[in-house]
């Protein structure tokens, strides 16, 4: 029975593997106790496979490496799927969390990821190459990261959209405004 558990754990480890893991934010927090201040550390880490899967984790510990390790584990476990269409997002989307609002727009090839450092890290880990973003409202790191994930969860590929509205993919692609067929006609 123990052998099966080990095999399952190895499979889970392989499923949770990520090509990119980057630390977004580290913060020192203090708790005032009778003898003085007690310091702890929080870390925010993003993990992604650069093929449309990305996750963010938050960890707290007495030491920075422990906080980062905990955040990495949580990031690998909380990965979400985001559709990539020719290196960019399939459509405009607005993500909200708390007082933060973030706007994503598709960009033509060669534009790059125009974003703040935290948003850029998440989009790079997900595998996007060309995206325009704007953060409106609070730029608190936690809120910006959660608003970014909220926007990524709202994205849907043309295939997903076609199945959701119950129309054939060819009809949907006639009115589709992102991709090489549009950018070639504009230039």
mmCIF file of C-alpha atoms in Angstrom:
data_model
loop_
_atom_site.group_PDB
_atom_site.id
_atom_site.type_symbol
_atom_site.label_atom_id
_atom_site.label_comp_id
_atom_site.label_asym_id
_atom_site.label_seq_id
_atom_site.Cartn_x
_atom_site.Cartn_y
_atom_site.Cartn_z
ATOM 1 C CA UNK A 1 0.000 0.000 0.000
ATOM 2 C CA UNK A 2 2.863 2.379 0.735
ATOM 3 C CA UNK A 3 4.266 1.854 -2.765
ATOM 4 C CA UNK A 4 1.035 3.030 -4.362
ATOM 5 C CA UNK A 5 1.078 6.154 -2.248
ATOM 6 C CA UNK A 6 4.614 6.918 -3.339
ATOM 7 C CA UNK A 7 3.678 6.468 -6.987
ATOM 8 C CA UNK A 8 0.670 8.731 -6.591
ATOM 9 C CA UNK A 9 2.841 11.328 -4.881
ATOM 10 C CA UNK A 10 5.361 11.180 -7.740
ATOM 11 C CA UNK A 11 2.558 11.658 -10.268
ATOM 12 C CA UNK A 12 1.247 14.592 -8.266
ATOM 13 C CA UNK A 13 4.748 16.076 -8.076
ATOM 14 C CA UNK A 14 5.081 15.805 -11.868
ATOM 15 C CA UNK A 15 1.679 17.423 -12.367
ATOM 16 C CA UNK A 16 2.643 20.261 -10.035
ATOM 17 C CA UNK A 17 5.982 20.929 -11.718
ATOM 18 C CA UNK A 18 6.542 24.414 -13.081
ATOM 19 C CA UNK A 19 9.158 25.702 -15.491
ATOM 20 C CA UNK A 20 9.281 29.174 -13.949
ATOM 21 C CA UNK A 21 9.119 30.133 -10.282
ATOM 22 C CA UNK A 22 9.772 33.741 -9.345
ATOM 23 C CA UNK A 23 9.441 35.600 -6.090
ATOM 24 C CA UNK A 24 7.234 38.653 -6.565
ATOM 25 C CA UNK A 25 7.241 40.207 -3.109
ATOM 26 C CA UNK A 26 8.804 39.699 0.315
ATOM 27 C CA UNK A 27 7.616 41.588 3.375
ATOM 28 C CA UNK A 28 8.794 41.670 6.974
ATOM 29 C CA UNK A 29 6.003 41.866 9.517
ATOM 30 C CA UNK A 30 6.445 42.571 13.213
ATOM 31 C CA UNK A 31 4.441 41.358 16.162
ATOM 32 C CA UNK A 32 4.935 43.270 19.397
ATOM 33 C CA UNK A 33 5.249 40.954 22.393
ATOM 34 C CA UNK A 34 6.255 41.406 26.008
ATOM 35 C CA UNK A 35 9.993 41.150 25.321
ATOM 36 C CA UNK A 36 10.030 43.353 22.218
ATOM 37 C CA UNK A 37 9.246 42.728 18.583
ATOM 38 C CA UNK A 38 9.006 39.344 16.902
ATOM 39 C CA UNK A 39 9.649 39.395 13.150
ATOM 40 C CA UNK A 40 8.120 37.093 10.548
ATOM 41 C CA UNK A 41 8.361 37.147 6.774
ATOM 42 C CA UNK A 42 5.749 36.824 4.068
ATOM 43 C CA UNK A 43 6.540 35.873 0.494
ATOM 44 C CA UNK A 44 4.533 35.943 -2.707
ATOM 45 C CA UNK A 45 5.694 33.578 -5.471
ATOM 46 C CA UNK A 46 4.429 32.943 -8.998
ATOM 47 C CA UNK A 47 4.837 29.578 -10.738
ATOM 48 C CA UNK A 48 4.054 28.801 -14.352
ATOM 49 C CA UNK A 49 4.823 26.472 -17.225
ATOM 50 C CA UNK A 50 4.907 29.221 -19.915
ATOM 51 C CA UNK A 51 2.228 27.312 -21.814
ATOM 52 C CA UNK A 52 -0.906 28.786 -20.244
ATOM 53 C CA UNK A 53 -0.735 27.511 -16.667
ATOM 54 C CA UNK A 54 0.085 29.921 -13.854
ATOM 55 C CA UNK A 55 -0.409 30.039 -10.091
ATOM 56 C CA UNK A 56 0.412 32.369 -7.225
ATOM 57 C CA UNK A 57 1.161 31.369 -3.648
ATOM 58 C CA UNK A 58 1.556 33.236 -0.367
ATOM 59 C CA UNK A 59 3.752 31.915 2.431
ATOM 60 C CA UNK A 60 4.578 33.060 5.965
ATOM 61 C CA UNK A 61 7.443 31.864 8.167
ATOM 62 C CA UNK A 62 10.098 32.979 10.642
ATOM 63 C CA UNK A 63 12.795 32.905 7.950
ATOM 64 C CA UNK A 64 12.718 34.130 4.348
ATOM 65 C CA UNK A 65 13.711 30.809 2.682
ATOM 66 C CA UNK A 66 10.956 28.950 4.533
ATOM 67 C CA UNK A 67 8.385 31.552 3.511
ATOM 68 C CA UNK A 68 9.487 31.300 -0.134
ATOM 69 C CA UNK A 69 9.363 27.489 -0.052
ATOM 70 C CA UNK A 70 5.821 27.518 1.365
ATOM 71 C CA UNK A 71 4.725 30.068 -1.227
ATOM 72 C CA UNK A 72 6.227 27.951 -4.046
ATOM 73 C CA UNK A 73 4.308 24.887 -2.899
ATOM 74 C CA UNK A 74 1.057 26.835 -2.758
ATOM 75 C CA UNK A 75 1.711 28.417 -6.165
ATOM 76 C CA UNK A 76 2.278 25.016 -7.793
ATOM 77 C CA UNK A 77 -0.892 23.661 -6.178
ATOM 78 C CA UNK A 78 -3.101 26.598 -7.209
ATOM 79 C CA UNK A 79 -2.338 26.767 -10.930
ATOM 80 C CA UNK A 80 -5.051 27.965 -13.302
ATOM 81 C CA UNK A 81 -5.312 27.610 -17.089
ATOM 82 C CA UNK A 82 -5.292 30.724 -19.259
ATOM 83 C CA UNK A 83 -5.727 30.602 -23.048
ATOM 84 C CA UNK A 84 -2.902 31.936 -25.216
ATOM 85 C CA UNK A 85 -3.763 33.045 -28.750
ATOM 86 C CA UNK A 86 -0.677 33.682 -30.915
ATOM 87 C CA UNK A 87 1.362 34.891 -27.934
ATOM 88 C CA UNK A 88 -1.278 37.273 -26.619
ATOM 89 C CA UNK A 89 -4.623 37.180 -24.834
ATOM 90 C CA UNK A 90 -7.716 36.282 -26.885
ATOM 91 C CA UNK A 91 -9.721 39.437 -26.030
ATOM 92 C CA UNK A 92 -9.892 42.542 -23.816
ATOM 93 C CA UNK A 93 -10.586 41.787 -20.185
ATOM 94 C CA UNK A 94 -10.879 43.675 -16.899
ATOM 95 C CA UNK A 95 -9.907 42.058 -13.609
ATOM 96 C CA UNK A 96 -10.951 43.434 -10.248
ATOM 97 C CA UNK A 97 -9.960 42.750 -6.693
ATOM 98 C CA UNK A 98 -10.580 45.124 -3.810
ATOM 99 C CA UNK A 99 -9.685 48.677 -4.853
ATOM 100 C CA UNK A 100 -7.582 47.460 -7.787
ATOM 101 C CA UNK A 101 -8.776 47.224 -11.368
ATOM 102 C CA UNK A 102 -6.516 45.921 -14.142
ATOM 103 C CA UNK A 103 -7.153 46.143 -17.865
ATOM 104 C CA UNK A 104 -5.607 43.665 -20.333
ATOM 105 C CA UNK A 105 -5.591 44.271 -24.081
ATOM 106 C CA UNK A 106 -4.208 42.046 -26.838
ATOM 107 C CA UNK A 107 -1.121 43.381 -28.601
ATOM 108 C CA UNK A 108 0.416 42.862 -32.017
ATOM 109 C CA UNK A 109 3.500 40.653 -32.355
ATOM 110 C CA UNK A 110 6.679 42.457 -31.321
ATOM 111 C CA UNK A 111 4.968 44.725 -28.792
ATOM 112 C CA UNK A 112 6.114 42.813 -25.723
ATOM 113 C CA UNK A 113 4.514 42.724 -22.298
ATOM 114 C CA UNK A 114 3.789 46.294 -21.230
ATOM 115 C CA UNK A 115 2.994 45.946 -17.533
ATOM 116 C CA UNK A 116 4.130 46.633 -13.991
ATOM 117 C CA UNK A 117 6.796 44.324 -12.585
ATOM 118 C CA UNK A 118 4.378 42.075 -10.689
ATOM 119 C CA UNK A 119 1.909 41.752 -13.554
ATOM 120 C CA UNK A 120 4.760 41.170 -16.031
ATOM 121 C CA UNK A 121 6.128 38.341 -13.879
ATOM 122 C CA UNK A 122 2.748 36.597 -13.848
ATOM 123 C CA UNK A 123 2.189 37.042 -17.589
ATOM 124 C CA UNK A 124 5.725 35.808 -18.386
ATOM 125 C CA UNK A 125 5.201 32.735 -16.212
ATOM 126 C CA UNK A 126 1.927 32.056 -18.036
ATOM 127 C CA UNK A 127 3.656 32.339 -21.414
ATOM 128 C CA UNK A 128 2.306 35.591 -22.869
ATOM 129 C CA UNK A 129 4.645 37.566 -25.152
ATOM 130 C CA UNK A 130 2.517 40.540 -26.265
ATOM 131 C CA UNK A 131 0.016 42.144 -23.891
ATOM 132 C CA UNK A 132 -0.897 45.719 -22.949
ATOM 133 C CA UNK A 133 -1.960 46.287 -19.332
ATOM 134 C CA UNK A 134 -2.971 49.146 -17.088
ATOM 135 C CA UNK A 135 -3.451 49.038 -13.312
ATOM 136 C CA UNK A 136 -6.069 51.473 -12.047
ATOM 137 C CA UNK A 137 -6.672 52.238 -8.387
ATOM 138 C CA UNK A 138 -4.645 50.651 -5.627
ATOM 139 C CA UNK A 139 -1.216 49.282 -6.527
ATOM 140 C CA UNK A 140 -0.932 47.158 -3.393
ATOM 141 C CA UNK A 141 0.998 44.030 -4.504
ATOM 142 C CA UNK A 142 -1.530 41.569 -3.085
ATOM 143 C CA UNK A 143 -4.483 43.290 -4.755
ATOM 144 C CA UNK A 144 -2.664 43.686 -8.092
ATOM 145 C CA UNK A 145 -1.735 39.994 -8.156
ATOM 146 C CA UNK A 146 -5.251 38.858 -7.292
ATOM 147 C CA UNK A 147 -6.784 41.231 -9.858
ATOM 148 C CA UNK A 148 -4.390 39.807 -12.466
ATOM 149 C CA UNK A 149 -5.471 36.253 -11.650
ATOM 150 C CA UNK A 150 -9.107 37.375 -11.761
ATOM 151 C CA UNK A 151 -8.562 38.755 -15.270
ATOM 152 C CA UNK A 152 -6.786 35.581 -16.425
ATOM 153 C CA UNK A 153 -9.656 33.395 -15.178
ATOM 154 C CA UNK A 154 -12.136 35.494 -17.204
ATOM 155 C CA UNK A 155 -10.282 34.822 -20.467
ATOM 156 C CA UNK A 156 -11.728 32.308 -22.885
ATOM 157 C CA UNK A 157 -10.407 31.040 -26.202
ATOM 158 C CA UNK A 158 -12.485 31.297 -29.403
ATOM 159 C CA UNK A 159 -13.242 27.557 -29.094
ATOM 160 C CA UNK A 160 -14.527 28.003 -25.526
ATOM 161 C CA UNK A 161 -16.613 30.985 -26.598
ATOM 162 C CA UNK A 162 -18.101 29.086 -29.547
ATOM 163 C CA UNK A 163 -19.158 26.177 -27.339
ATOM 164 C CA UNK A 164 -20.558 28.540 -24.688
ATOM 165 C CA UNK A 165 -22.793 30.422 -27.155
ATOM 166 C CA UNK A 166 -23.610 27.291 -29.157
ATOM 167 C CA UNK A 167 -22.319 28.479 -32.520
ATOM 168 C CA UNK A 168 -19.826 26.857 -34.897
ATOM 169 C CA UNK A 169 -16.225 28.028 -34.610
ATOM 170 C CA UNK A 170 -16.200 29.349 -38.209
ATOM 171 C CA UNK A 171 -19.000 31.822 -37.420
ATOM 172 C CA UNK A 172 -17.164 33.028 -34.330
ATOM 173 C CA UNK A 173 -13.860 33.494 -36.166
ATOM 174 C CA UNK A 174 -15.483 35.795 -38.772
ATOM 175 C CA UNK A 175 -15.980 38.454 -36.093
ATOM 176 C CA UNK A 176 -12.814 37.648 -34.143
ATOM 177 C CA UNK A 177 -10.602 40.729 -33.767
ATOM 178 C CA UNK A 178 -7.320 39.266 -32.479
ATOM 179 C CA UNK A 179 -4.655 37.388 -34.334
ATOM 180 C CA UNK A 180 -2.460 37.297 -37.408
ATOM 181 C CA UNK A 181 -5.379 37.609 -39.861
ATOM 182 C CA UNK A 182 -6.247 41.014 -38.349
ATOM 183 C CA UNK A 183 -2.711 42.358 -37.890
ATOM 184 C CA UNK A 184 -1.715 41.456 -41.475
ATOM 185 C CA UNK A 185 -4.684 43.363 -42.900
ATOM 186 C CA UNK A 186 -3.908 46.484 -40.806
ATOM 187 C CA UNK A 187 -0.260 46.801 -41.866
#
